[in-house]
mmCIF file with all atom_site columns, C-alpha atoms and ligand atoms in Angstrom:
data_model
loop_
_atom_site.group_PDB
_atom_site.id
_atom_site.type_symbol
_atom_site.label_atom_id
_atom_site.label_alt_id
_atom_site.label_comp_id
_atom_site.label_asym_id
_atom_site.label_entity_id
_atom_site.label_seq_id
_atom_site.pdbx_PDB_ins_code
_atom_site.Cartn_x
_atom_site.Cartn_y
_atom_site.Cartn_z
_atom_site.occupancy
_atom_site.B_iso_or_equiv
_atom_site.pdbx_formal_charge
_atom_site.auth_seq_id
_atom_site.auth_comp_id
_atom_site.auth_asym_id
_atom_site.auth_atom_id
_atom_site.pdbx_PDB_model_num
ATOM   1   C  CA  . UNK A 1 1   ? 96.166 139.865 116.148 1.00 0.00 ? 1004 UNK A CA  1
ATOM   2   C  CA  . UNK A 1 2   ? 99.122 140.354 113.796 1.00 0.00 ? 1005 UNK A CA  1
ATOM   3   C  CA  . UNK A 1 3   ? 99.823 143.800 112.438 1.00 0.00 ? 1006 UNK A CA  1
ATOM   4   C  CA  . UNK A 1 4   ? 99.350 142.582 108.891 1.00 0.00 ? 1007 UNK A CA  1
ATOM   5   C  CA  . UNK A 1 5   ? 95.856 141.250 109.646 1.00 0.00 ? 1008 UNK A CA  1
ATOM   6   C  CA  . UNK A 1 6   ? 94.946 144.404 111.506 1.00 0.00 ? 1009 UNK A CA  1
ATOM   7   C  CA  . UNK A 1 7   ? 95.987 146.510 108.524 1.00 0.00 ? 1010 UNK A CA  1
ATOM   8   C  CA  . UNK A 1 8   ? 94.011 144.411 106.086 1.00 0.00 ? 1011 UNK A CA  1
ATOM   9   C  CA  . UNK A 1 9   ? 90.914 144.617 108.300 1.00 0.00 ? 1012 UNK A CA  1
ATOM   10  C  CA  . UNK A 1 10  ? 91.315 148.396 108.446 1.00 0.00 ? 1013 UNK A CA  1
ATOM   11  C  CA  . UNK A 1 11  ? 91.685 148.588 104.648 1.00 0.00 ? 1014 UNK A CA  1
ATOM   12  C  CA  . UNK A 1 12  ? 88.629 146.347 104.261 1.00 0.00 ? 1015 UNK A CA  1
ATOM   13  C  CA  . UNK A 1 13  ? 86.571 148.570 106.583 1.00 0.00 ? 1016 UNK A CA  1
ATOM   14  C  CA  . UNK A 1 14  ? 87.541 151.589 104.493 1.00 0.00 ? 1017 UNK A CA  1
ATOM   15  C  CA  . UNK A 1 15  ? 86.472 149.855 101.282 1.00 0.00 ? 1018 UNK A CA  1
ATOM   16  C  CA  . UNK A 1 16  ? 83.140 149.027 102.923 1.00 0.00 ? 1019 UNK A CA  1
ATOM   17  C  CA  . UNK A 1 17  ? 82.820 152.636 104.055 1.00 0.00 ? 1020 UNK A CA  1
ATOM   18  C  CA  . UNK A 1 18  ? 83.490 154.068 100.588 1.00 0.00 ? 1021 UNK A CA  1
ATOM   19  C  CA  . UNK A 1 19  ? 81.362 151.568 98.716  1.00 0.00 ? 1022 UNK A CA  1
ATOM   20  C  CA  . UNK A 1 20  ? 78.178 152.863 97.138  1.00 0.00 ? 1023 UNK A CA  1
ATOM   21  C  CA  . UNK A 1 21  ? 76.837 149.504 95.998  1.00 0.00 ? 1024 UNK A CA  1
ATOM   22  C  CA  . UNK A 1 22  ? 77.966 146.645 98.198  1.00 0.00 ? 1025 UNK A CA  1
ATOM   23  C  CA  . UNK A 1 23  ? 77.213 143.033 97.278  1.00 0.00 ? 1026 UNK A CA  1
ATOM   24  C  CA  . UNK A 1 24  ? 78.184 139.928 99.243  1.00 0.00 ? 1027 UNK A CA  1
ATOM   25  C  CA  . UNK A 1 25  ? 78.613 136.424 97.886  1.00 0.00 ? 1028 UNK A CA  1
ATOM   26  C  CA  . UNK A 1 26  ? 78.711 133.508 100.332 1.00 0.00 ? 1029 UNK A CA  1
ATOM   27  C  CA  . UNK A 1 27  ? 79.493 129.802 100.090 1.00 0.00 ? 1030 UNK A CA  1
ATOM   28  C  CA  . UNK A 1 28  ? 79.677 126.836 102.456 1.00 0.00 ? 1031 UNK A CA  1
ATOM   29  C  CA  . UNK A 1 29  ? 82.733 128.230 104.243 1.00 0.00 ? 1032 UNK A CA  1
ATOM   30  C  CA  . UNK A 1 30  ? 80.624 130.715 106.170 1.00 0.00 ? 1033 UNK A CA  1
ATOM   31  C  CA  . UNK A 1 31  ? 78.467 127.915 107.571 1.00 0.00 ? 1034 UNK A CA  1
ATOM   32  C  CA  . UNK A 1 32  ? 81.227 125.522 108.595 1.00 0.00 ? 1035 UNK A CA  1
ATOM   33  C  CA  . UNK A 1 33  ? 81.736 127.934 111.505 1.00 0.00 ? 1036 UNK A CA  1
ATOM   34  C  CA  . UNK A 1 34  ? 78.168 126.996 112.555 1.00 0.00 ? 1037 UNK A CA  1
ATOM   35  C  CA  . UNK A 1 35  ? 79.181 123.334 112.598 1.00 0.00 ? 1038 UNK A CA  1
ATOM   36  C  CA  . UNK A 1 36  ? 77.778 122.470 109.172 1.00 0.00 ? 1039 UNK A CA  1
ATOM   37  C  CA  . UNK A 1 37  ? 79.787 120.067 107.049 1.00 0.00 ? 1040 UNK A CA  1
ATOM   38  C  CA  . UNK A 1 38  ? 81.689 121.368 104.058 1.00 0.00 ? 1041 UNK A CA  1
ATOM   39  C  CA  . UNK A 1 39  ? 79.385 120.650 101.144 1.00 0.00 ? 1042 UNK A CA  1
ATOM   40  C  CA  . UNK A 1 40  ? 82.261 120.221 98.722  1.00 0.00 ? 1043 UNK A CA  1
ATOM   41  C  CA  . UNK A 1 41  ? 84.182 117.606 100.690 1.00 0.00 ? 1044 UNK A CA  1
ATOM   42  C  CA  . UNK A 1 42  ? 84.332 113.980 99.478  1.00 0.00 ? 1045 UNK A CA  1
ATOM   43  C  CA  . UNK A 1 43  ? 81.066 113.147 101.230 1.00 0.00 ? 1046 UNK A CA  1
ATOM   44  C  CA  . UNK A 1 44  ? 79.785 116.710 101.292 1.00 0.00 ? 1047 UNK A CA  1
ATOM   45  C  CA  . UNK A 1 45  ? 76.234 117.495 100.407 1.00 0.00 ? 1048 UNK A CA  1
ATOM   46  C  CA  . UNK A 1 46  ? 76.978 119.165 97.093  1.00 0.00 ? 1049 UNK A CA  1
ATOM   47  C  CA  . UNK A 1 47  ? 79.300 116.340 96.056  1.00 0.00 ? 1050 UNK A CA  1
ATOM   48  C  CA  . UNK A 1 48  ? 76.530 113.869 96.886  1.00 0.00 ? 1051 UNK A CA  1
ATOM   49  C  CA  . UNK A 1 49  ? 74.015 115.911 94.942  1.00 0.00 ? 1052 UNK A CA  1
ATOM   50  C  CA  . UNK A 1 50  ? 76.255 115.683 91.893  1.00 0.00 ? 1053 UNK A CA  1
ATOM   51  C  CA  . UNK A 1 51  ? 76.101 111.912 92.235  1.00 0.00 ? 1054 UNK A CA  1
ATOM   52  C  CA  . UNK A 1 52  ? 72.334 112.091 92.571  1.00 0.00 ? 1055 UNK A CA  1
ATOM   53  C  CA  . UNK A 1 53  ? 72.418 111.093 96.238  1.00 0.00 ? 1056 UNK A CA  1
ATOM   54  C  CA  . UNK A 1 54  ? 70.244 112.714 98.889  1.00 0.00 ? 1057 UNK A CA  1
ATOM   55  C  CA  . UNK A 1 55  ? 71.934 114.944 101.460 1.00 0.00 ? 1058 UNK A CA  1
ATOM   56  C  CA  . UNK A 1 56  ? 73.619 112.951 104.185 1.00 0.00 ? 1059 UNK A CA  1
ATOM   57  C  CA  . UNK A 1 57  ? 72.011 113.381 107.580 1.00 0.00 ? 1060 UNK A CA  1
ATOM   58  C  CA  . UNK A 1 58  ? 73.940 116.129 109.327 1.00 0.00 ? 1061 UNK A CA  1
ATOM   59  C  CA  . UNK A 1 59  ? 73.615 114.655 112.812 1.00 0.00 ? 1062 UNK A CA  1
ATOM   60  C  CA  . UNK A 1 60  ? 70.895 117.006 113.935 1.00 0.00 ? 1063 UNK A CA  1
ATOM   61  C  CA  . UNK A 1 61  ? 67.865 118.579 112.334 1.00 0.00 ? 1064 UNK A CA  1
ATOM   62  C  CA  . UNK A 1 62  ? 68.602 121.423 109.908 1.00 0.00 ? 1065 UNK A CA  1
ATOM   63  C  CA  . UNK A 1 63  ? 66.782 123.944 112.030 1.00 0.00 ? 1066 UNK A CA  1
ATOM   64  C  CA  . UNK A 1 64  ? 69.042 123.130 114.994 1.00 0.00 ? 1067 UNK A CA  1
ATOM   65  C  CA  . UNK A 1 65  ? 71.953 124.936 113.323 1.00 0.00 ? 1068 UNK A CA  1
ATOM   66  C  CA  . UNK A 1 66  ? 72.421 128.544 114.280 1.00 0.00 ? 1069 UNK A CA  1
ATOM   67  C  CA  . UNK A 1 67  ? 73.888 131.478 112.395 1.00 0.00 ? 1070 UNK A CA  1
ATOM   68  C  CA  . UNK A 1 68  ? 77.387 132.466 113.555 1.00 0.00 ? 1071 UNK A CA  1
ATOM   69  C  CA  . UNK A 1 69  ? 79.144 135.847 113.921 1.00 0.00 ? 1072 UNK A CA  1
ATOM   70  C  CA  . UNK A 1 70  ? 79.953 135.842 110.177 1.00 0.00 ? 1073 UNK A CA  1
ATOM   71  C  CA  . UNK A 1 71  ? 76.254 135.666 109.295 1.00 0.00 ? 1074 UNK A CA  1
ATOM   72  C  CA  . UNK A 1 72  ? 75.398 138.334 111.856 1.00 0.00 ? 1075 UNK A CA  1
ATOM   73  C  CA  . UNK A 1 73  ? 78.102 140.678 110.563 1.00 0.00 ? 1076 UNK A CA  1
ATOM   74  C  CA  . UNK A 1 74  ? 76.351 140.644 107.175 1.00 0.00 ? 1077 UNK A CA  1
ATOM   75  C  CA  . UNK A 1 75  ? 73.030 141.383 108.894 1.00 0.00 ? 1078 UNK A CA  1
ATOM   76  C  CA  . UNK A 1 76  ? 74.675 144.398 110.540 1.00 0.00 ? 1079 UNK A CA  1
ATOM   77  C  CA  . UNK A 1 77  ? 75.701 145.670 107.112 1.00 0.00 ? 1080 UNK A CA  1
ATOM   78  C  CA  . UNK A 1 78  ? 72.072 145.351 106.087 1.00 0.00 ? 1081 UNK A CA  1
ATOM   79  C  CA  . UNK A 1 79  ? 70.895 147.146 109.213 1.00 0.00 ? 1082 UNK A CA  1
ATOM   80  C  CA  . UNK A 1 80  ? 73.228 150.119 108.743 1.00 0.00 ? 1083 UNK A CA  1
ATOM   81  C  CA  . UNK A 1 81  ? 72.000 150.443 105.159 1.00 0.00 ? 1084 UNK A CA  1
ATOM   82  C  CA  . UNK A 1 82  ? 75.224 149.285 103.510 1.00 0.00 ? 1085 UNK A CA  1
ATOM   83  C  CA  . UNK A 1 83  ? 74.184 145.984 101.969 1.00 0.00 ? 1086 UNK A CA  1
ATOM   84  C  CA  . UNK A 1 84  ? 72.548 146.174 98.533  1.00 0.00 ? 1087 UNK A CA  1
ATOM   85  C  CA  . UNK A 1 85  ? 72.364 142.447 97.912  1.00 0.00 ? 1088 UNK A CA  1
ATOM   86  C  CA  . UNK A 1 86  ? 73.506 139.023 99.116  1.00 0.00 ? 1089 UNK A CA  1
ATOM   87  C  CA  . UNK A 1 87  ? 74.076 136.077 96.784  1.00 0.00 ? 1090 UNK A CA  1
ATOM   88  C  CA  . UNK A 1 88  ? 74.495 132.675 98.438  1.00 0.00 ? 1091 UNK A CA  1
ATOM   89  C  CA  . UNK A 1 89  ? 75.296 129.162 97.323  1.00 0.00 ? 1092 UNK A CA  1
ATOM   90  C  CA  . UNK A 1 90  ? 74.155 127.870 100.686 1.00 0.00 ? 1093 UNK A CA  1
ATOM   91  C  CA  . UNK A 1 91  ? 70.957 125.916 101.191 1.00 0.00 ? 1094 UNK A CA  1
ATOM   92  C  CA  . UNK A 1 92  ? 71.049 125.917 104.990 1.00 0.00 ? 1095 UNK A CA  1
ATOM   93  C  CA  . UNK A 1 93  ? 68.659 128.834 105.614 1.00 0.00 ? 1096 UNK A CA  1
ATOM   94  C  CA  . UNK A 1 94  ? 71.157 130.465 107.996 1.00 0.00 ? 1097 UNK A CA  1
ATOM   95  C  CA  . UNK A 1 95  ? 71.124 133.847 106.236 1.00 0.00 ? 1098 UNK A CA  1
ATOM   96  C  CA  . UNK A 1 96  ? 67.350 134.188 106.564 1.00 0.00 ? 1099 UNK A CA  1
ATOM   97  C  CA  . UNK A 1 97  ? 67.518 132.843 110.089 1.00 0.00 ? 1100 UNK A CA  1
ATOM   98  C  CA  . UNK A 1 98  ? 70.105 135.483 110.975 1.00 0.00 ? 1101 UNK A CA  1
ATOM   99  C  CA  . UNK A 1 99  ? 67.737 138.244 109.848 1.00 0.00 ? 1102 UNK A CA  1
ATOM   100 C  CA  . UNK A 1 100 ? 68.586 138.961 106.222 1.00 0.00 ? 1103 UNK A CA  1
ATOM   101 C  CA  . UNK A 1 101 ? 65.546 140.346 104.414 1.00 0.00 ? 1104 UNK A CA  1
ATOM   102 C  CA  . UNK A 1 102 ? 64.330 137.870 101.778 1.00 0.00 ? 1105 UNK A CA  1
ATOM   103 C  CA  . UNK A 1 103 ? 64.233 140.605 99.138  1.00 0.00 ? 1106 UNK A CA  1
ATOM   104 C  CA  . UNK A 1 104 ? 67.991 141.181 99.556  1.00 0.00 ? 1107 UNK A CA  1
ATOM   105 C  CA  . UNK A 1 105 ? 68.891 137.512 99.097  1.00 0.00 ? 1108 UNK A CA  1
ATOM   106 C  CA  . UNK A 1 106 ? 69.373 135.186 96.134  1.00 0.00 ? 1109 UNK A CA  1
ATOM   107 C  CA  . UNK A 1 107 ? 69.787 131.509 96.992  1.00 0.00 ? 1110 UNK A CA  1
ATOM   108 C  CA  . UNK A 1 108 ? 71.354 129.990 93.887  1.00 0.00 ? 1111 UNK A CA  1
ATOM   109 C  CA  . UNK A 1 109 ? 71.049 126.386 95.026  1.00 0.00 ? 1112 UNK A CA  1
ATOM   110 C  CA  . UNK A 1 110 ? 67.710 126.689 96.782  1.00 0.00 ? 1113 UNK A CA  1
ATOM   111 C  CA  . UNK A 1 111 ? 66.946 126.270 100.463 1.00 0.00 ? 1114 UNK A CA  1
ATOM   112 C  CA  . UNK A 1 112 ? 66.515 122.964 102.236 1.00 0.00 ? 1115 UNK A CA  1
ATOM   113 C  CA  . UNK A 1 113 ? 63.777 124.319 104.499 1.00 0.00 ? 1116 UNK A CA  1
ATOM   114 C  CA  . UNK A 1 114 ? 61.700 125.683 101.639 1.00 0.00 ? 1117 UNK A CA  1
ATOM   115 C  CA  . UNK A 1 115 ? 59.493 124.517 98.805  1.00 0.00 ? 1118 UNK A CA  1
ATOM   116 C  CA  . UNK A 1 116 ? 59.313 126.361 95.525  1.00 0.00 ? 1119 UNK A CA  1
ATOM   117 C  CA  . UNK A 1 117 ? 56.312 126.889 93.263  1.00 0.00 ? 1120 UNK A CA  1
ATOM   118 C  CA  . UNK A 1 118 ? 56.806 125.406 89.809  1.00 0.00 ? 1121 UNK A CA  1
ATOM   119 C  CA  . UNK A 1 119 ? 54.905 128.288 88.215  1.00 0.00 ? 1122 UNK A CA  1
ATOM   120 C  CA  . UNK A 1 120 ? 55.676 131.543 89.994  1.00 0.00 ? 1123 UNK A CA  1
ATOM   121 C  CA  . UNK A 1 121 ? 58.938 130.523 91.781  1.00 0.00 ? 1124 UNK A CA  1
ATOM   122 C  CA  . UNK A 1 122 ? 57.617 131.785 95.120  1.00 0.00 ? 1125 UNK A CA  1
ATOM   123 C  CA  . UNK A 1 123 ? 59.057 129.884 98.078  1.00 0.00 ? 1126 UNK A CA  1
ATOM   124 C  CA  . UNK A 1 124 ? 57.104 128.604 101.050 1.00 0.00 ? 1127 UNK A CA  1
ATOM   125 C  CA  . UNK A 1 125 ? 58.328 127.111 104.330 1.00 0.00 ? 1128 UNK A CA  1
ATOM   126 C  CA  . UNK A 1 126 ? 58.206 123.327 104.384 1.00 0.00 ? 1129 UNK A CA  1
ATOM   127 C  CA  . UNK A 1 127 ? 56.801 123.561 107.884 1.00 0.00 ? 1130 UNK A CA  1
ATOM   128 C  CA  . UNK A 1 128 ? 53.543 125.024 106.525 1.00 0.00 ? 1131 UNK A CA  1
ATOM   129 C  CA  . UNK A 1 129 ? 52.698 121.595 105.085 1.00 0.00 ? 1132 UNK A CA  1
ATOM   130 C  CA  . UNK A 1 130 ? 51.348 123.263 101.935 1.00 0.00 ? 1133 UNK A CA  1
ATOM   131 C  CA  . UNK A 1 131 ? 51.580 121.390 98.627  1.00 0.00 ? 1134 UNK A CA  1
ATOM   132 C  CA  . UNK A 1 132 ? 49.909 123.958 96.366  1.00 0.00 ? 1135 UNK A CA  1
ATOM   133 C  CA  . UNK A 1 133 ? 50.955 127.592 95.973  1.00 0.00 ? 1136 UNK A CA  1
ATOM   134 C  CA  . UNK A 1 134 ? 48.440 130.444 96.230  1.00 0.00 ? 1137 UNK A CA  1
ATOM   135 C  CA  . UNK A 1 135 ? 48.764 130.812 92.451  1.00 0.00 ? 1138 UNK A CA  1
ATOM   136 C  CA  . UNK A 1 136 ? 47.672 127.205 91.937  1.00 0.00 ? 1139 UNK A CA  1
ATOM   137 C  CA  . UNK A 1 137 ? 51.110 125.863 90.969  1.00 0.00 ? 1140 UNK A CA  1
ATOM   138 C  CA  . UNK A 1 138 ? 52.468 122.801 92.719  1.00 0.00 ? 1141 UNK A CA  1
ATOM   139 C  CA  . UNK A 1 139 ? 55.135 123.168 95.400  1.00 0.00 ? 1142 UNK A CA  1
ATOM   140 C  CA  . UNK A 1 140 ? 58.259 121.008 95.211  1.00 0.00 ? 1143 UNK A CA  1
ATOM   141 C  CA  . UNK A 1 141 ? 61.670 120.999 96.912  1.00 0.00 ? 1144 UNK A CA  1
ATOM   142 C  CA  . UNK A 1 142 ? 63.520 124.235 96.251  1.00 0.00 ? 1145 UNK A CA  1
ATOM   143 C  CA  . UNK A 1 143 ? 66.866 122.491 96.552  1.00 0.00 ? 1146 UNK A CA  1
ATOM   144 C  CA  . UNK A 1 144 ? 68.663 122.396 93.213  1.00 0.00 ? 1147 UNK A CA  1
ATOM   145 C  CA  . UNK A 1 145 ? 70.120 119.051 92.241  1.00 0.00 ? 1148 UNK A CA  1
ATOM   146 C  CA  . UNK A 1 146 ? 73.080 118.619 89.952  1.00 0.00 ? 1149 UNK A CA  1
ATOM   147 C  CA  . UNK A 1 147 ? 72.063 119.091 86.349  1.00 0.00 ? 1150 UNK A CA  1
ATOM   148 C  CA  . UNK A 1 148 ? 68.863 120.877 87.275  1.00 0.00 ? 1151 UNK A CA  1
ATOM   149 C  CA  . UNK A 1 149 ? 68.392 124.477 86.237  1.00 0.00 ? 1152 UNK A CA  1
ATOM   150 C  CA  . UNK A 1 150 ? 69.059 127.104 88.889  1.00 0.00 ? 1153 UNK A CA  1
ATOM   151 C  CA  . UNK A 1 151 ? 66.144 129.269 90.025  1.00 0.00 ? 1154 UNK A CA  1
ATOM   152 C  CA  . UNK A 1 152 ? 65.744 131.809 87.252  1.00 0.00 ? 1155 UNK A CA  1
ATOM   153 C  CA  . UNK A 1 153 ? 64.860 134.839 89.312  1.00 0.00 ? 1156 UNK A CA  1
ATOM   154 C  CA  . UNK A 1 154 ? 67.678 134.315 91.827  1.00 0.00 ? 1157 UNK A CA  1
ATOM   155 C  CA  . UNK A 1 155 ? 70.135 133.806 89.025  1.00 0.00 ? 1158 UNK A CA  1
ATOM   156 C  CA  . UNK A 1 156 ? 68.977 136.896 87.148  1.00 0.00 ? 1159 UNK A CA  1
ATOM   157 C  CA  . UNK A 1 157 ? 69.228 139.062 90.272  1.00 0.00 ? 1160 UNK A CA  1
ATOM   158 C  CA  . UNK A 1 158 ? 72.693 137.696 91.056  1.00 0.00 ? 1161 UNK A CA  1
ATOM   159 C  CA  . UNK A 1 159 ? 74.062 138.697 87.669  1.00 0.00 ? 1162 UNK A CA  1
ATOM   160 C  CA  . UNK A 1 160 ? 72.338 142.048 87.800  1.00 0.00 ? 1163 UNK A CA  1
ATOM   161 C  CA  . UNK A 1 161 ? 73.693 143.008 91.230  1.00 0.00 ? 1164 UNK A CA  1
ATOM   162 C  CA  . UNK A 1 162 ? 77.168 141.685 90.389  1.00 0.00 ? 1165 UNK A CA  1
ATOM   163 C  CA  . UNK A 1 163 ? 77.200 143.993 87.393  1.00 0.00 ? 1166 UNK A CA  1
ATOM   164 C  CA  . UNK A 1 164 ? 75.981 146.975 89.371  1.00 0.00 ? 1167 UNK A CA  1
ATOM   165 C  CA  . UNK A 1 165 ? 78.149 146.655 92.462  1.00 0.00 ? 1168 UNK A CA  1
ATOM   166 C  CA  . UNK A 1 166 ? 81.267 148.696 93.143  1.00 0.00 ? 1169 UNK A CA  1
ATOM   167 C  CA  . UNK A 1 167 ? 82.460 146.265 95.825  1.00 0.00 ? 1170 UNK A CA  1
ATOM   168 C  CA  . UNK A 1 168 ? 81.967 142.498 95.814  1.00 0.00 ? 1171 UNK A CA  1
ATOM   169 C  CA  . UNK A 1 169 ? 82.897 140.610 98.963  1.00 0.00 ? 1172 UNK A CA  1
ATOM   170 C  CA  . UNK A 1 170 ? 83.266 136.848 98.585  1.00 0.00 ? 1173 UNK A CA  1
ATOM   171 C  CA  . UNK A 1 171 ? 82.982 134.882 101.829 1.00 0.00 ? 1174 UNK A CA  1
ATOM   172 C  CA  . UNK A 1 172 ? 83.666 131.156 102.160 1.00 0.00 ? 1175 UNK A CA  1
ATOM   173 C  CA  . UNK A 1 173 ? 83.525 130.142 98.519  1.00 0.00 ? 1176 UNK A CA  1
ATOM   174 C  CA  . UNK A 1 174 ? 86.285 128.657 96.405  1.00 0.00 ? 1177 UNK A CA  1
ATOM   175 C  CA  . UNK A 1 175 ? 84.629 130.170 93.293  1.00 0.00 ? 1178 UNK A CA  1
ATOM   176 C  CA  . UNK A 1 176 ? 85.312 127.134 91.162  1.00 0.00 ? 1179 UNK A CA  1
ATOM   177 C  CA  . UNK A 1 177 ? 81.835 126.286 89.926  1.00 0.00 ? 1180 UNK A CA  1
ATOM   178 C  CA  . UNK A 1 178 ? 79.676 128.420 87.707  1.00 0.00 ? 1181 UNK A CA  1
ATOM   179 C  CA  . UNK A 1 179 ? 77.660 130.473 88.152  1.00 0.00 ? 1182 UNK A CA  1
ATOM   180 C  CA  . UNK A 1 180 ? 79.577 131.284 91.364  1.00 0.00 ? 1183 UNK A CA  1
ATOM   181 C  CA  . UNK A 1 181 ? 82.677 132.091 89.354  1.00 0.00 ? 1184 UNK A CA  1
ATOM   182 C  CA  . UNK A 1 182 ? 80.690 134.360 87.046  1.00 0.00 ? 1185 UNK A CA  1
ATOM   183 C  CA  . UNK A 1 183 ? 79.871 136.856 89.797  1.00 0.00 ? 1186 UNK A CA  1
ATOM   184 C  CA  . UNK A 1 184 ? 83.401 138.139 90.517  1.00 0.00 ? 1187 UNK A CA  1
ATOM   185 C  CA  . UNK A 1 185 ? 84.011 138.143 86.784  1.00 0.00 ? 1188 UNK A CA  1
ATOM   186 C  CA  . UNK A 1 186 ? 80.964 140.326 86.160  1.00 0.00 ? 1189 UNK A CA  1
ATOM   187 C  CA  . UNK A 1 187 ? 81.935 142.605 89.027  1.00 0.00 ? 1190 UNK A CA  1
ATOM   188 C  CA  . UNK A 1 188 ? 85.549 142.996 87.897  1.00 0.00 ? 1191 UNK A CA  1
ATOM   189 C  CA  . UNK A 1 189 ? 84.504 143.610 84.307  1.00 0.00 ? 1192 UNK A CA  1
ATOM   190 C  CA  . UNK A 1 190 ? 82.441 146.526 85.562  1.00 0.00 ? 1193 UNK A CA  1
ATOM   191 C  CA  . UNK A 1 191 ? 85.358 147.942 87.570  1.00 0.00 ? 1194 UNK A CA  1
ATOM   192 C  CA  . UNK A 1 192 ? 84.181 146.834 90.998  1.00 0.00 ? 1195 UNK A CA  1
ATOM   193 C  CA  . UNK A 1 193 ? 86.662 146.085 93.743  1.00 0.00 ? 1196 UNK A CA  1
ATOM   194 C  CA  . UNK A 1 194 ? 86.915 142.523 95.014  1.00 0.00 ? 1197 UNK A CA  1
ATOM   195 C  CA  . UNK A 1 195 ? 87.593 141.273 98.543  1.00 0.00 ? 1198 UNK A CA  1
ATOM   196 C  CA  . UNK A 1 196 ? 87.905 137.531 99.195  1.00 0.00 ? 1199 UNK A CA  1
ATOM   197 C  CA  . UNK A 1 197 ? 87.652 135.826 102.585 1.00 0.00 ? 1200 UNK A CA  1
ATOM   198 C  CA  . UNK A 1 198 ? 88.263 132.120 102.072 1.00 0.00 ? 1201 UNK A CA  1
ATOM   199 C  CA  . UNK A 1 199 ? 90.592 129.679 103.751 1.00 0.00 ? 1202 UNK A CA  1
ATOM   200 C  CA  . UNK A 1 200 ? 91.456 127.911 100.494 1.00 0.00 ? 1203 UNK A CA  1
ATOM   201 C  CA  . UNK A 1 201 ? 92.791 129.360 97.256  1.00 0.00 ? 1204 UNK A CA  1
ATOM   202 C  CA  . UNK A 1 202 ? 90.441 130.662 94.571  1.00 0.00 ? 1205 UNK A CA  1
ATOM   203 C  CA  . UNK A 1 203 ? 91.034 131.329 90.867  1.00 0.00 ? 1206 UNK A CA  1
ATOM   204 C  CA  . UNK A 1 204 ? 90.364 135.031 91.565  1.00 0.00 ? 1207 UNK A CA  1
ATOM   205 C  CA  . UNK A 1 205 ? 93.016 135.549 94.246  1.00 0.00 ? 1208 UNK A CA  1
ATOM   206 C  CA  . UNK A 1 206 ? 95.277 137.612 92.029  1.00 0.00 ? 1209 UNK A CA  1
ATOM   207 C  CA  . UNK A 1 207 ? 92.429 140.019 91.230  1.00 0.00 ? 1210 UNK A CA  1
ATOM   208 C  CA  . UNK A 1 208 ? 91.426 140.512 94.852  1.00 0.00 ? 1211 UNK A CA  1
ATOM   209 C  CA  . UNK A 1 209 ? 92.120 143.974 96.243  1.00 0.00 ? 1212 UNK A CA  1
ATOM   210 C  CA  . UNK A 1 210 ? 92.279 142.474 99.725  1.00 0.00 ? 1213 UNK A CA  1
ATOM   211 C  CA  . UNK A 1 211 ? 92.649 138.782 100.477 1.00 0.00 ? 1214 UNK A CA  1
ATOM   212 C  CA  . UNK A 1 212 ? 91.961 137.027 103.800 1.00 0.00 ? 1215 UNK A CA  1
ATOM   213 C  CA  . UNK A 1 213 ? 92.882 133.388 104.413 1.00 0.00 ? 1216 UNK A CA  1
ATOM   214 C  CA  . UNK A 1 214 ? 91.924 133.717 108.074 1.00 0.00 ? 1217 UNK A CA  1
ATOM   215 C  CA  . UNK A 1 215 ? 88.745 132.400 109.685 1.00 0.00 ? 1218 UNK A CA  1
ATOM   216 C  CA  . UNK A 1 216 ? 85.689 134.402 108.671 1.00 0.00 ? 1219 UNK A CA  1
ATOM   217 C  CA  . UNK A 1 217 ? 84.700 134.925 112.298 1.00 0.00 ? 1220 UNK A CA  1
ATOM   218 C  CA  . UNK A 1 218 ? 88.104 136.497 112.972 1.00 0.00 ? 1221 UNK A CA  1
ATOM   219 C  CA  . UNK A 1 219 ? 87.744 139.042 110.182 1.00 0.00 ? 1222 UNK A CA  1
ATOM   220 C  CA  . UNK A 1 220 ? 84.209 139.998 109.200 1.00 0.00 ? 1223 UNK A CA  1
ATOM   221 C  CA  . UNK A 1 221 ? 82.773 141.056 112.593 1.00 0.00 ? 1224 UNK A CA  1
ATOM   222 C  CA  . UNK A 1 222 ? 85.872 143.176 113.262 1.00 0.00 ? 1225 UNK A CA  1
ATOM   223 C  CA  . UNK A 1 223 ? 85.715 144.859 109.854 1.00 0.00 ? 1226 UNK A CA  1
ATOM   224 C  CA  . UNK A 1 224 ? 82.021 145.646 110.357 1.00 0.00 ? 1227 UNK A CA  1
ATOM   225 C  CA  . UNK A 1 225 ? 82.505 147.140 113.800 1.00 0.00 ? 1228 UNK A CA  1
ATOM   226 C  CA  . UNK A 1 226 ? 85.386 149.223 112.401 1.00 0.00 ? 1229 UNK A CA  1
ATOM   227 C  CA  . UNK A 1 227 ? 83.041 150.363 109.609 1.00 0.00 ? 1230 UNK A CA  1
ATOM   228 C  CA  . UNK A 1 228 ? 80.448 151.414 112.170 1.00 0.00 ? 1231 UNK A CA  1
ATOM   229 C  CA  . UNK A 1 229 ? 83.054 153.596 113.856 1.00 0.00 ? 1232 UNK A CA  1
ATOM   230 C  CA  . UNK A 1 230 ? 83.889 155.187 110.482 1.00 0.00 ? 1233 UNK A CA  1
ATOM   231 C  CA  . UNK A 1 231 ? 80.168 155.800 109.962 1.00 0.00 ? 1234 UNK A CA  1
ATOM   232 C  CA  . UNK A 1 232 ? 79.976 157.452 113.360 1.00 0.00 ? 1235 UNK A CA  1
ATOM   233 C  CA  . UNK A 1 233 ? 77.607 154.795 114.683 1.00 0.00 ? 1236 UNK A CA  1
ATOM   234 C  CA  . UNK A 1 234 ? 79.816 153.442 117.450 1.00 0.00 ? 1237 UNK A CA  1
HETATM 235 ZN ZN1 . ZN  B 2 .   ? 53.014 130.026 92.673  1.00 0.00 ? 1591 ZN  B ZN1 1
#
C-alpha cells in the first residue's frame, strides 16, 4: 500500500472517529465488487429502466449474489454504534443481506426482492407470495422505474439525515442523478464533511475532504478496522 493511500485511510478513520452523526450514501459501485453489473453502463439495469426495459437477467438469481467486504464494513460501523443512517441507490438487497437494520436504511430506487404497499409504503419480501398488505393495500414491485416517483418515506429520511449529518461518506456513486446529487449538497450546506470513494469522477470531487479513487474493498474495511483501534475496540 502506497504511503499516500495509507495516510488518506488514516485521515478517513479519524474523521469517522470524530463524527457525531455519520451517514453513508451508496451506489452501484459498491456492488460491482460482488459481481453485479454496473447499472449505469450502456446495457446496465438503470439505463434499461430509463428506456422502460425490464432488468436484464444477471446470469444468476438475485439472491445468489453475496455482500462483499465493502458492505460488511458498513455493517461494522452500525455494530459499533457509529452509523446513524445509510442511503442507497441500489436495488440488489445486499445491504439488508449483509445485516444492516431496515430502520437505518433508505432504498431510493426500491429493492428487487421486495414488494411495496401502495397505501402504507411498507415493504414485504417477494418470497412470501403475498399480494395484499396487512393494511389492505395492494402490493406491487418496489423497484422504481424511470419517471416514477421515488418512495416518499425513503426520500424524506434521506434528505433529513443528509441535513443532520456531520460526515457524509459517498461510496460507489458518481452523484450525477438527482436526488443522489442532492444529498452531498444538503450535507455540505449544513457544514458536514464529505468523503468520496468512487473510481470515477464526481461533480463533488473538489468539495471532498478526502477522496479515494481506489477500489472500495481496498479502503473501507481498512478504515473501519483503524477506527475500531481508535475506539479501543481492537
Ligand atoms: Zn400497507
